[in-house]
Amino acid sequence: MKEKNVSRITMIHLLGLQTPHSITFLIFFLFLLIYCVTICGNLLIITLVSYSKSLHSPMYFFLSQLSLSDILLVTDILPNTLHTVLMKGIIISFSDCITQFYFFAVSEGLECLLLTVMCYDRYVAICKPLHYTLLMNVQLCWLMIITCWVLSLLVGLILTLTVSQLDFCGPNIVNHFFCDLDPILQLSCSDVPNVLLEVTLMNVIIVITPFFIIIVSYVYIIITIFKIPSITGRQKVFSTCSSHLTVVCIYYGTMVCVYLVPSKGQSWDITKFLSLLYTVVTPLINPIIYSLRNKDLKKAVANIMNHCLQLHMSK
């Protein structure tokens, strides 16, 4: 057990990215631009799905929920990150740090579950097309979404309550750009094996099991695609799930590098860079990937632009 200091930690010194002073403003405006583009891109997806009748299908309903999760994630991470870039680190209260960790845990868990639900939707559409309308009905879609939200909120709450009950005696320096679990646990002077066991169990529920389901689903999807006789038919069917597969590979690939690869010998700079990929870059590219590779979304954007243009010309 770590030796306890006299006083309990009440403030956290968040070091941030520690960028060179000469490019501080460049990094700041880059992250600010990423934040604005991410919010606007994901809000556009949500708006298109809400108001375009052609997008009222399970796939786009799940996509709008993924966009909502991305907005929650970047809003939790980037404002503090922007502050740390300008100030070369900031001082925040311990309660603020724990709160940030809670919303981070919720949004990450929600992302994993939503990607799994979206994968199931593609599995039914490709492997059981004749039963798609029957299986993917409105009631089931809402049930899956509510389950994803409730489960992610519950898991985030369990982890946050467990961590907050530990004794934190210092030092109070977090060498990261946000309050992630590992940097927080390094500040604890309590024994953490039980916490790590609980974290592992939660990861099995919210990360590993969904990832296993995605892998199995894509095995069946790929087998079904190879059974299609024509190359054109294969390409057309594969295009319906290529965007989702790209997002899954980027998201889970970086998470595996950060959380499953042993951190010993891995510098904090590498950890921060990999963390940037799934906390900042993935929410940015999700709407871009889905928009660029989806004809329905492009058509919906064109229809809205034409409608706005006609309203403007009629005035």
XYZ file of C-alpha atoms in Angstrom:
315
model
C 0.000 0.000 0.000
C 1.177 3.509 -0.818
C 2.142 5.702 2.093
C -0.564 8.323 2.708
C 0.138 12.026 2.896
C -1.492 14.193 5.555
C -4.007 15.833 3.253
C -6.377 14.412 0.656
C -6.189 15.677 -2.924
C -8.753 18.372 -3.685
C -7.189 19.854 -6.848
C -5.722 18.182 -9.941
C -2.925 19.605 -12.082
C -3.764 18.475 -15.632
C -0.574 18.768 -17.713
C -2.227 18.477 -21.128
C -0.365 17.804 -24.374
C 2.775 19.863 -23.563
C 3.230 21.228 -27.089
C 6.199 23.470 -28.055
C 5.544 27.129 -27.282
C 6.221 28.166 -30.898
C 3.214 26.210 -32.202
C 0.861 26.730 -29.238
C -1.599 28.950 -31.112
C -1.464 26.704 -34.190
C -2.390 23.650 -32.082
C -5.082 25.666 -30.285
C -6.782 26.807 -33.494
C -6.429 23.314 -34.984
C -8.268 21.776 -32.022
C -10.816 24.596 -32.068
C -11.445 23.932 -35.758
C -11.749 20.188 -35.092
C -14.246 20.864 -32.310
C -16.398 23.158 -34.470
C -16.318 20.811 -37.483
C -17.116 17.795 -35.277
C -20.114 19.491 -33.646
C -21.437 20.848 -36.961
C -20.893 17.562 -38.826
C -22.629 15.433 -36.221
C -25.466 17.954 -35.785
C -25.933 17.844 -39.563
C -26.288 14.050 -39.427
C -28.852 14.305 -36.613
C -30.789 17.034 -38.469
C -30.817 15.141 -41.772
C -32.039 11.935 -40.134
C -34.723 13.821 -38.203
C -36.181 15.812 -41.094
C -35.561 13.671 -44.198
C -38.220 10.994 -44.630
C -35.900 9.009 -46.909
C -33.553 8.532 -43.924
C -36.204 7.200 -41.545
C -34.699 3.714 -41.336
C -32.931 1.778 -38.547
C -29.455 2.324 -40.029
C -29.767 6.120 -40.011
C -31.564 6.138 -36.665
C -28.576 4.352 -35.119
C -26.217 6.696 -36.982
C -27.928 9.727 -35.433
C -27.426 8.197 -31.982
C -23.751 7.629 -32.779
C -23.480 11.308 -33.732
C -25.080 12.260 -30.410
C -22.508 10.101 -28.613
C -19.677 11.776 -30.549
C -20.949 15.232 -29.555
C -21.038 14.154 -25.903
C -17.476 12.803 -26.139
C -15.803 15.824 -27.756
C -17.722 18.265 -25.547
C -16.416 16.398 -22.524
C -12.790 16.298 -23.754
C -11.950 19.229 -26.040
C -12.876 22.358 -24.017
C -10.426 21.386 -21.254
C -7.874 20.325 -23.869
C -8.069 23.753 -25.517
C -7.503 25.345 -22.110
C -4.471 23.150 -21.364
C -2.921 23.931 -24.751
C -3.079 27.692 -24.107
C -2.110 27.592 -20.427
C 0.388 24.701 -20.643
C -1.651 22.817 -18.064
C -4.583 23.746 -15.849
C -5.712 23.252 -12.264
C -9.142 21.663 -11.856
C -10.976 20.377 -8.815
C -10.916 16.666 -8.073
C -14.711 16.523 -8.438
C -14.453 18.081 -11.926
C -11.875 15.448 -12.855
C -14.132 12.628 -11.670
C -17.096 14.188 -13.503
C -15.111 14.338 -16.730
C -14.144 10.690 -16.289
C -17.823 9.755 -15.819
C -18.977 11.365 -19.075
C -15.933 9.950 -20.852
C -16.766 6.439 -19.628
C -20.428 6.851 -20.625
C -19.664 8.135 -24.128
C -17.005 5.479 -24.787
C -19.265 2.680 -23.580
C -22.154 4.068 -25.602
C -19.957 4.218 -28.715
C -19.028 0.537 -28.341
C -22.650 -0.533 -27.870
C -23.950 1.595 -30.742
C -21.317 0.234 -33.130
C -22.485 -3.260 -32.121
C -26.138 -2.402 -32.728
C -25.258 -0.901 -36.112
C -23.327 -4.057 -36.953
C -26.354 -6.205 -36.089
C -28.471 -4.002 -38.365
C -26.037 -4.605 -41.254
C -25.948 -8.337 -40.460
C -29.735 -8.628 -40.711
C -29.841 -6.463 -43.865
C -27.209 -8.557 -45.676
C -27.651 -12.069 -44.263
C -31.435 -12.038 -43.721
C -32.769 -9.447 -46.189
C -36.222 -11.027 -46.486
C -36.771 -10.744 -42.725
C -35.196 -7.291 -42.316
C -38.431 -5.308 -42.020
C -39.891 -7.819 -39.584
C -36.788 -8.103 -37.390
C -35.691 -4.452 -37.376
C -39.015 -2.935 -36.386
C -39.452 0.381 -34.575
C -40.014 -1.213 -31.169
C -36.794 -3.251 -31.364
C -34.768 -0.250 -32.540
C -35.944 1.872 -29.605
C -35.400 -1.015 -27.193
C -31.799 -1.440 -28.365
C -31.072 2.296 -28.164
C -32.566 2.626 -24.673
C -30.585 -0.434 -23.579
C -27.368 1.081 -24.936
C -27.941 4.364 -23.073
C -29.016 2.751 -19.793
C -26.174 0.225 -19.805
C -23.513 2.841 -20.604
C -24.873 5.251 -17.960
C -24.957 2.442 -15.395
C -21.448 1.166 -16.133
C -20.060 4.714 -16.090
C -21.760 5.352 -12.742
C -20.424 2.122 -11.197
C -16.855 2.869 -12.294
C -17.039 6.495 -11.171
C -18.461 5.654 -7.730
C -15.822 2.969 -7.221
C -12.961 5.299 -8.179
C -14.308 8.202 -6.109
C -14.334 6.033 -2.967
C -10.562 5.467 -3.137
C -8.109 7.521 -1.088
C -6.123 10.002 -3.181
C -3.092 11.374 -1.387
C -0.895 12.633 -4.189
C 0.956 13.695 -6.087
C -1.852 15.608 -7.754
C -0.320 15.734 -11.258
C -2.128 14.012 -14.153
C 0.141 13.661 -17.178
C -2.670 13.559 -19.711
C -5.012 15.932 -21.541
C -8.095 14.530 -19.789
C -8.953 12.521 -16.666
C -8.639 8.954 -17.883
C -8.842 5.969 -15.527
C -5.178 4.943 -15.455
C -3.791 8.426 -14.644
C -6.417 8.825 -11.895
C -5.586 5.454 -10.318
C -1.906 6.407 -10.237
C -2.821 9.171 -7.774
C -4.480 6.753 -5.363
C -2.857 5.604 -2.133
C -5.397 2.782 -1.755
C -4.989 -0.807 -2.858
C -6.514 -1.005 -6.338
C -6.591 -4.750 -7.282
C -10.329 -4.941 -6.537
C -10.910 -1.796 -8.604
C -8.919 -3.246 -11.508
C -10.956 -6.444 -11.287
C -14.182 -4.434 -11.445
C -12.839 -2.388 -14.363
C -11.965 -5.619 -16.194
C -15.488 -6.959 -15.616
C -17.039 -3.718 -16.903
C -14.746 -3.823 -19.961
C -15.874 -7.371 -20.695
C -19.503 -6.204 -20.634
C -19.158 -2.917 -22.490
C -16.114 -3.368 -24.775
C -14.897 -6.938 -25.273
C -18.285 -8.679 -25.670
C -19.561 -6.080 -28.203
C -16.271 -6.372 -30.112
C -16.638 -10.178 -30.207
C -20.220 -9.812 -31.501
C -18.995 -7.420 -34.225
C -16.284 -9.872 -35.326
C -18.712 -12.816 -35.498
C -21.277 -10.706 -37.375
C -18.734 -9.620 -39.974
C -17.589 -13.222 -40.466
C -21.178 -14.102 -41.451
C -21.471 -10.927 -43.531
C -18.267 -11.670 -45.469
C -19.331 -15.290 -46.040
C -22.687 -14.060 -47.383
C -21.006 -11.499 -49.655
C -18.701 -14.143 -51.177
C -21.755 -16.250 -52.011
C -23.012 -13.477 -54.323
C -22.120 -14.590 -57.889
C -21.443 -11.207 -59.529
C -18.553 -8.903 -58.597
C -20.810 -5.878 -59.017
C -23.309 -7.370 -56.595
C -20.562 -8.052 -54.053
C -19.281 -4.487 -54.297
C -22.781 -3.044 -53.941
C -23.554 -5.102 -50.845
C -20.135 -4.475 -49.268
C -20.539 -0.728 -49.774
C -23.519 -0.771 -47.378
C -21.274 -1.784 -44.460
C -17.850 -0.427 -45.515
C -18.316 2.871 -43.646
C -19.230 1.075 -40.428
C -16.306 -1.340 -40.802
C -13.885 1.559 -41.305
C -15.106 3.313 -38.143
C -14.926 0.063 -36.123
C -11.331 -0.602 -37.229
C -10.169 2.923 -36.336
C -12.028 3.052 -33.037
C -11.211 -0.382 -31.674
C -7.693 -0.365 -33.150
C -6.672 2.680 -31.109
C -8.489 1.459 -27.985
C -6.618 -1.846 -28.124
C -3.287 -0.005 -28.398
C -4.100 2.239 -25.412
C -5.785 -0.175 -23.002
C -4.774 -3.724 -23.912
C -1.126 -3.233 -24.907
C 1.021 -3.142 -21.721
C 1.712 0.472 -20.763
C 5.127 -0.271 -19.254
C 7.792 1.093 -21.549
C 5.183 3.033 -23.513
C 5.762 6.784 -23.223
C 2.964 9.125 -22.213
C 3.429 10.981 -25.516
C 2.434 7.831 -27.433
C -0.474 7.206 -25.070
C -1.732 10.765 -25.513
C -1.451 10.533 -29.296
C -3.393 7.249 -29.437
C -5.982 8.683 -27.029
C -6.418 11.662 -29.358
C -7.334 9.276 -32.174
C -10.409 7.790 -30.480
C -11.462 10.789 -28.362
C -10.989 13.577 -30.935
C -10.271 12.202 -34.419
C -12.907 9.444 -34.511
C -15.850 11.772 -33.658
C -14.526 14.107 -36.370
C -14.251 11.529 -39.133
C -17.406 9.534 -38.333
C -19.797 11.960 -40.092
C -17.241 12.491 -42.875
C -16.879 8.768 -43.558
C -20.626 8.128 -43.517
C -21.401 11.229 -45.606
C -18.783 10.677 -48.301
C -19.707 7.022 -48.787
C -23.481 7.323 -48.551
C -25.642 8.366 -51.487
C -28.781 8.769 -49.353
C -27.117 11.338 -47.083
C -25.730 13.233 -50.095
C -29.190 13.256 -51.660
C -30.759 14.489 -48.408
C -28.227 17.338 -48.203
C -28.914 18.275 -51.836
C -32.686 18.271 -51.236
C -32.370 20.535 -48.187
C -30.060 22.925 -50.062
C -32.479 23.066 -53.011
C -35.382 23.687 -50.644
C -33.529 26.535 -48.903
C -32.549 27.994 -52.283
C -36.147 27.919 -53.496
C -37.337 29.641 -50.310
C -34.682 32.313 -50.731
C -35.590 32.927 -54.387
C -39.305 33.117 -53.628
C -38.813 36.017 -51.210
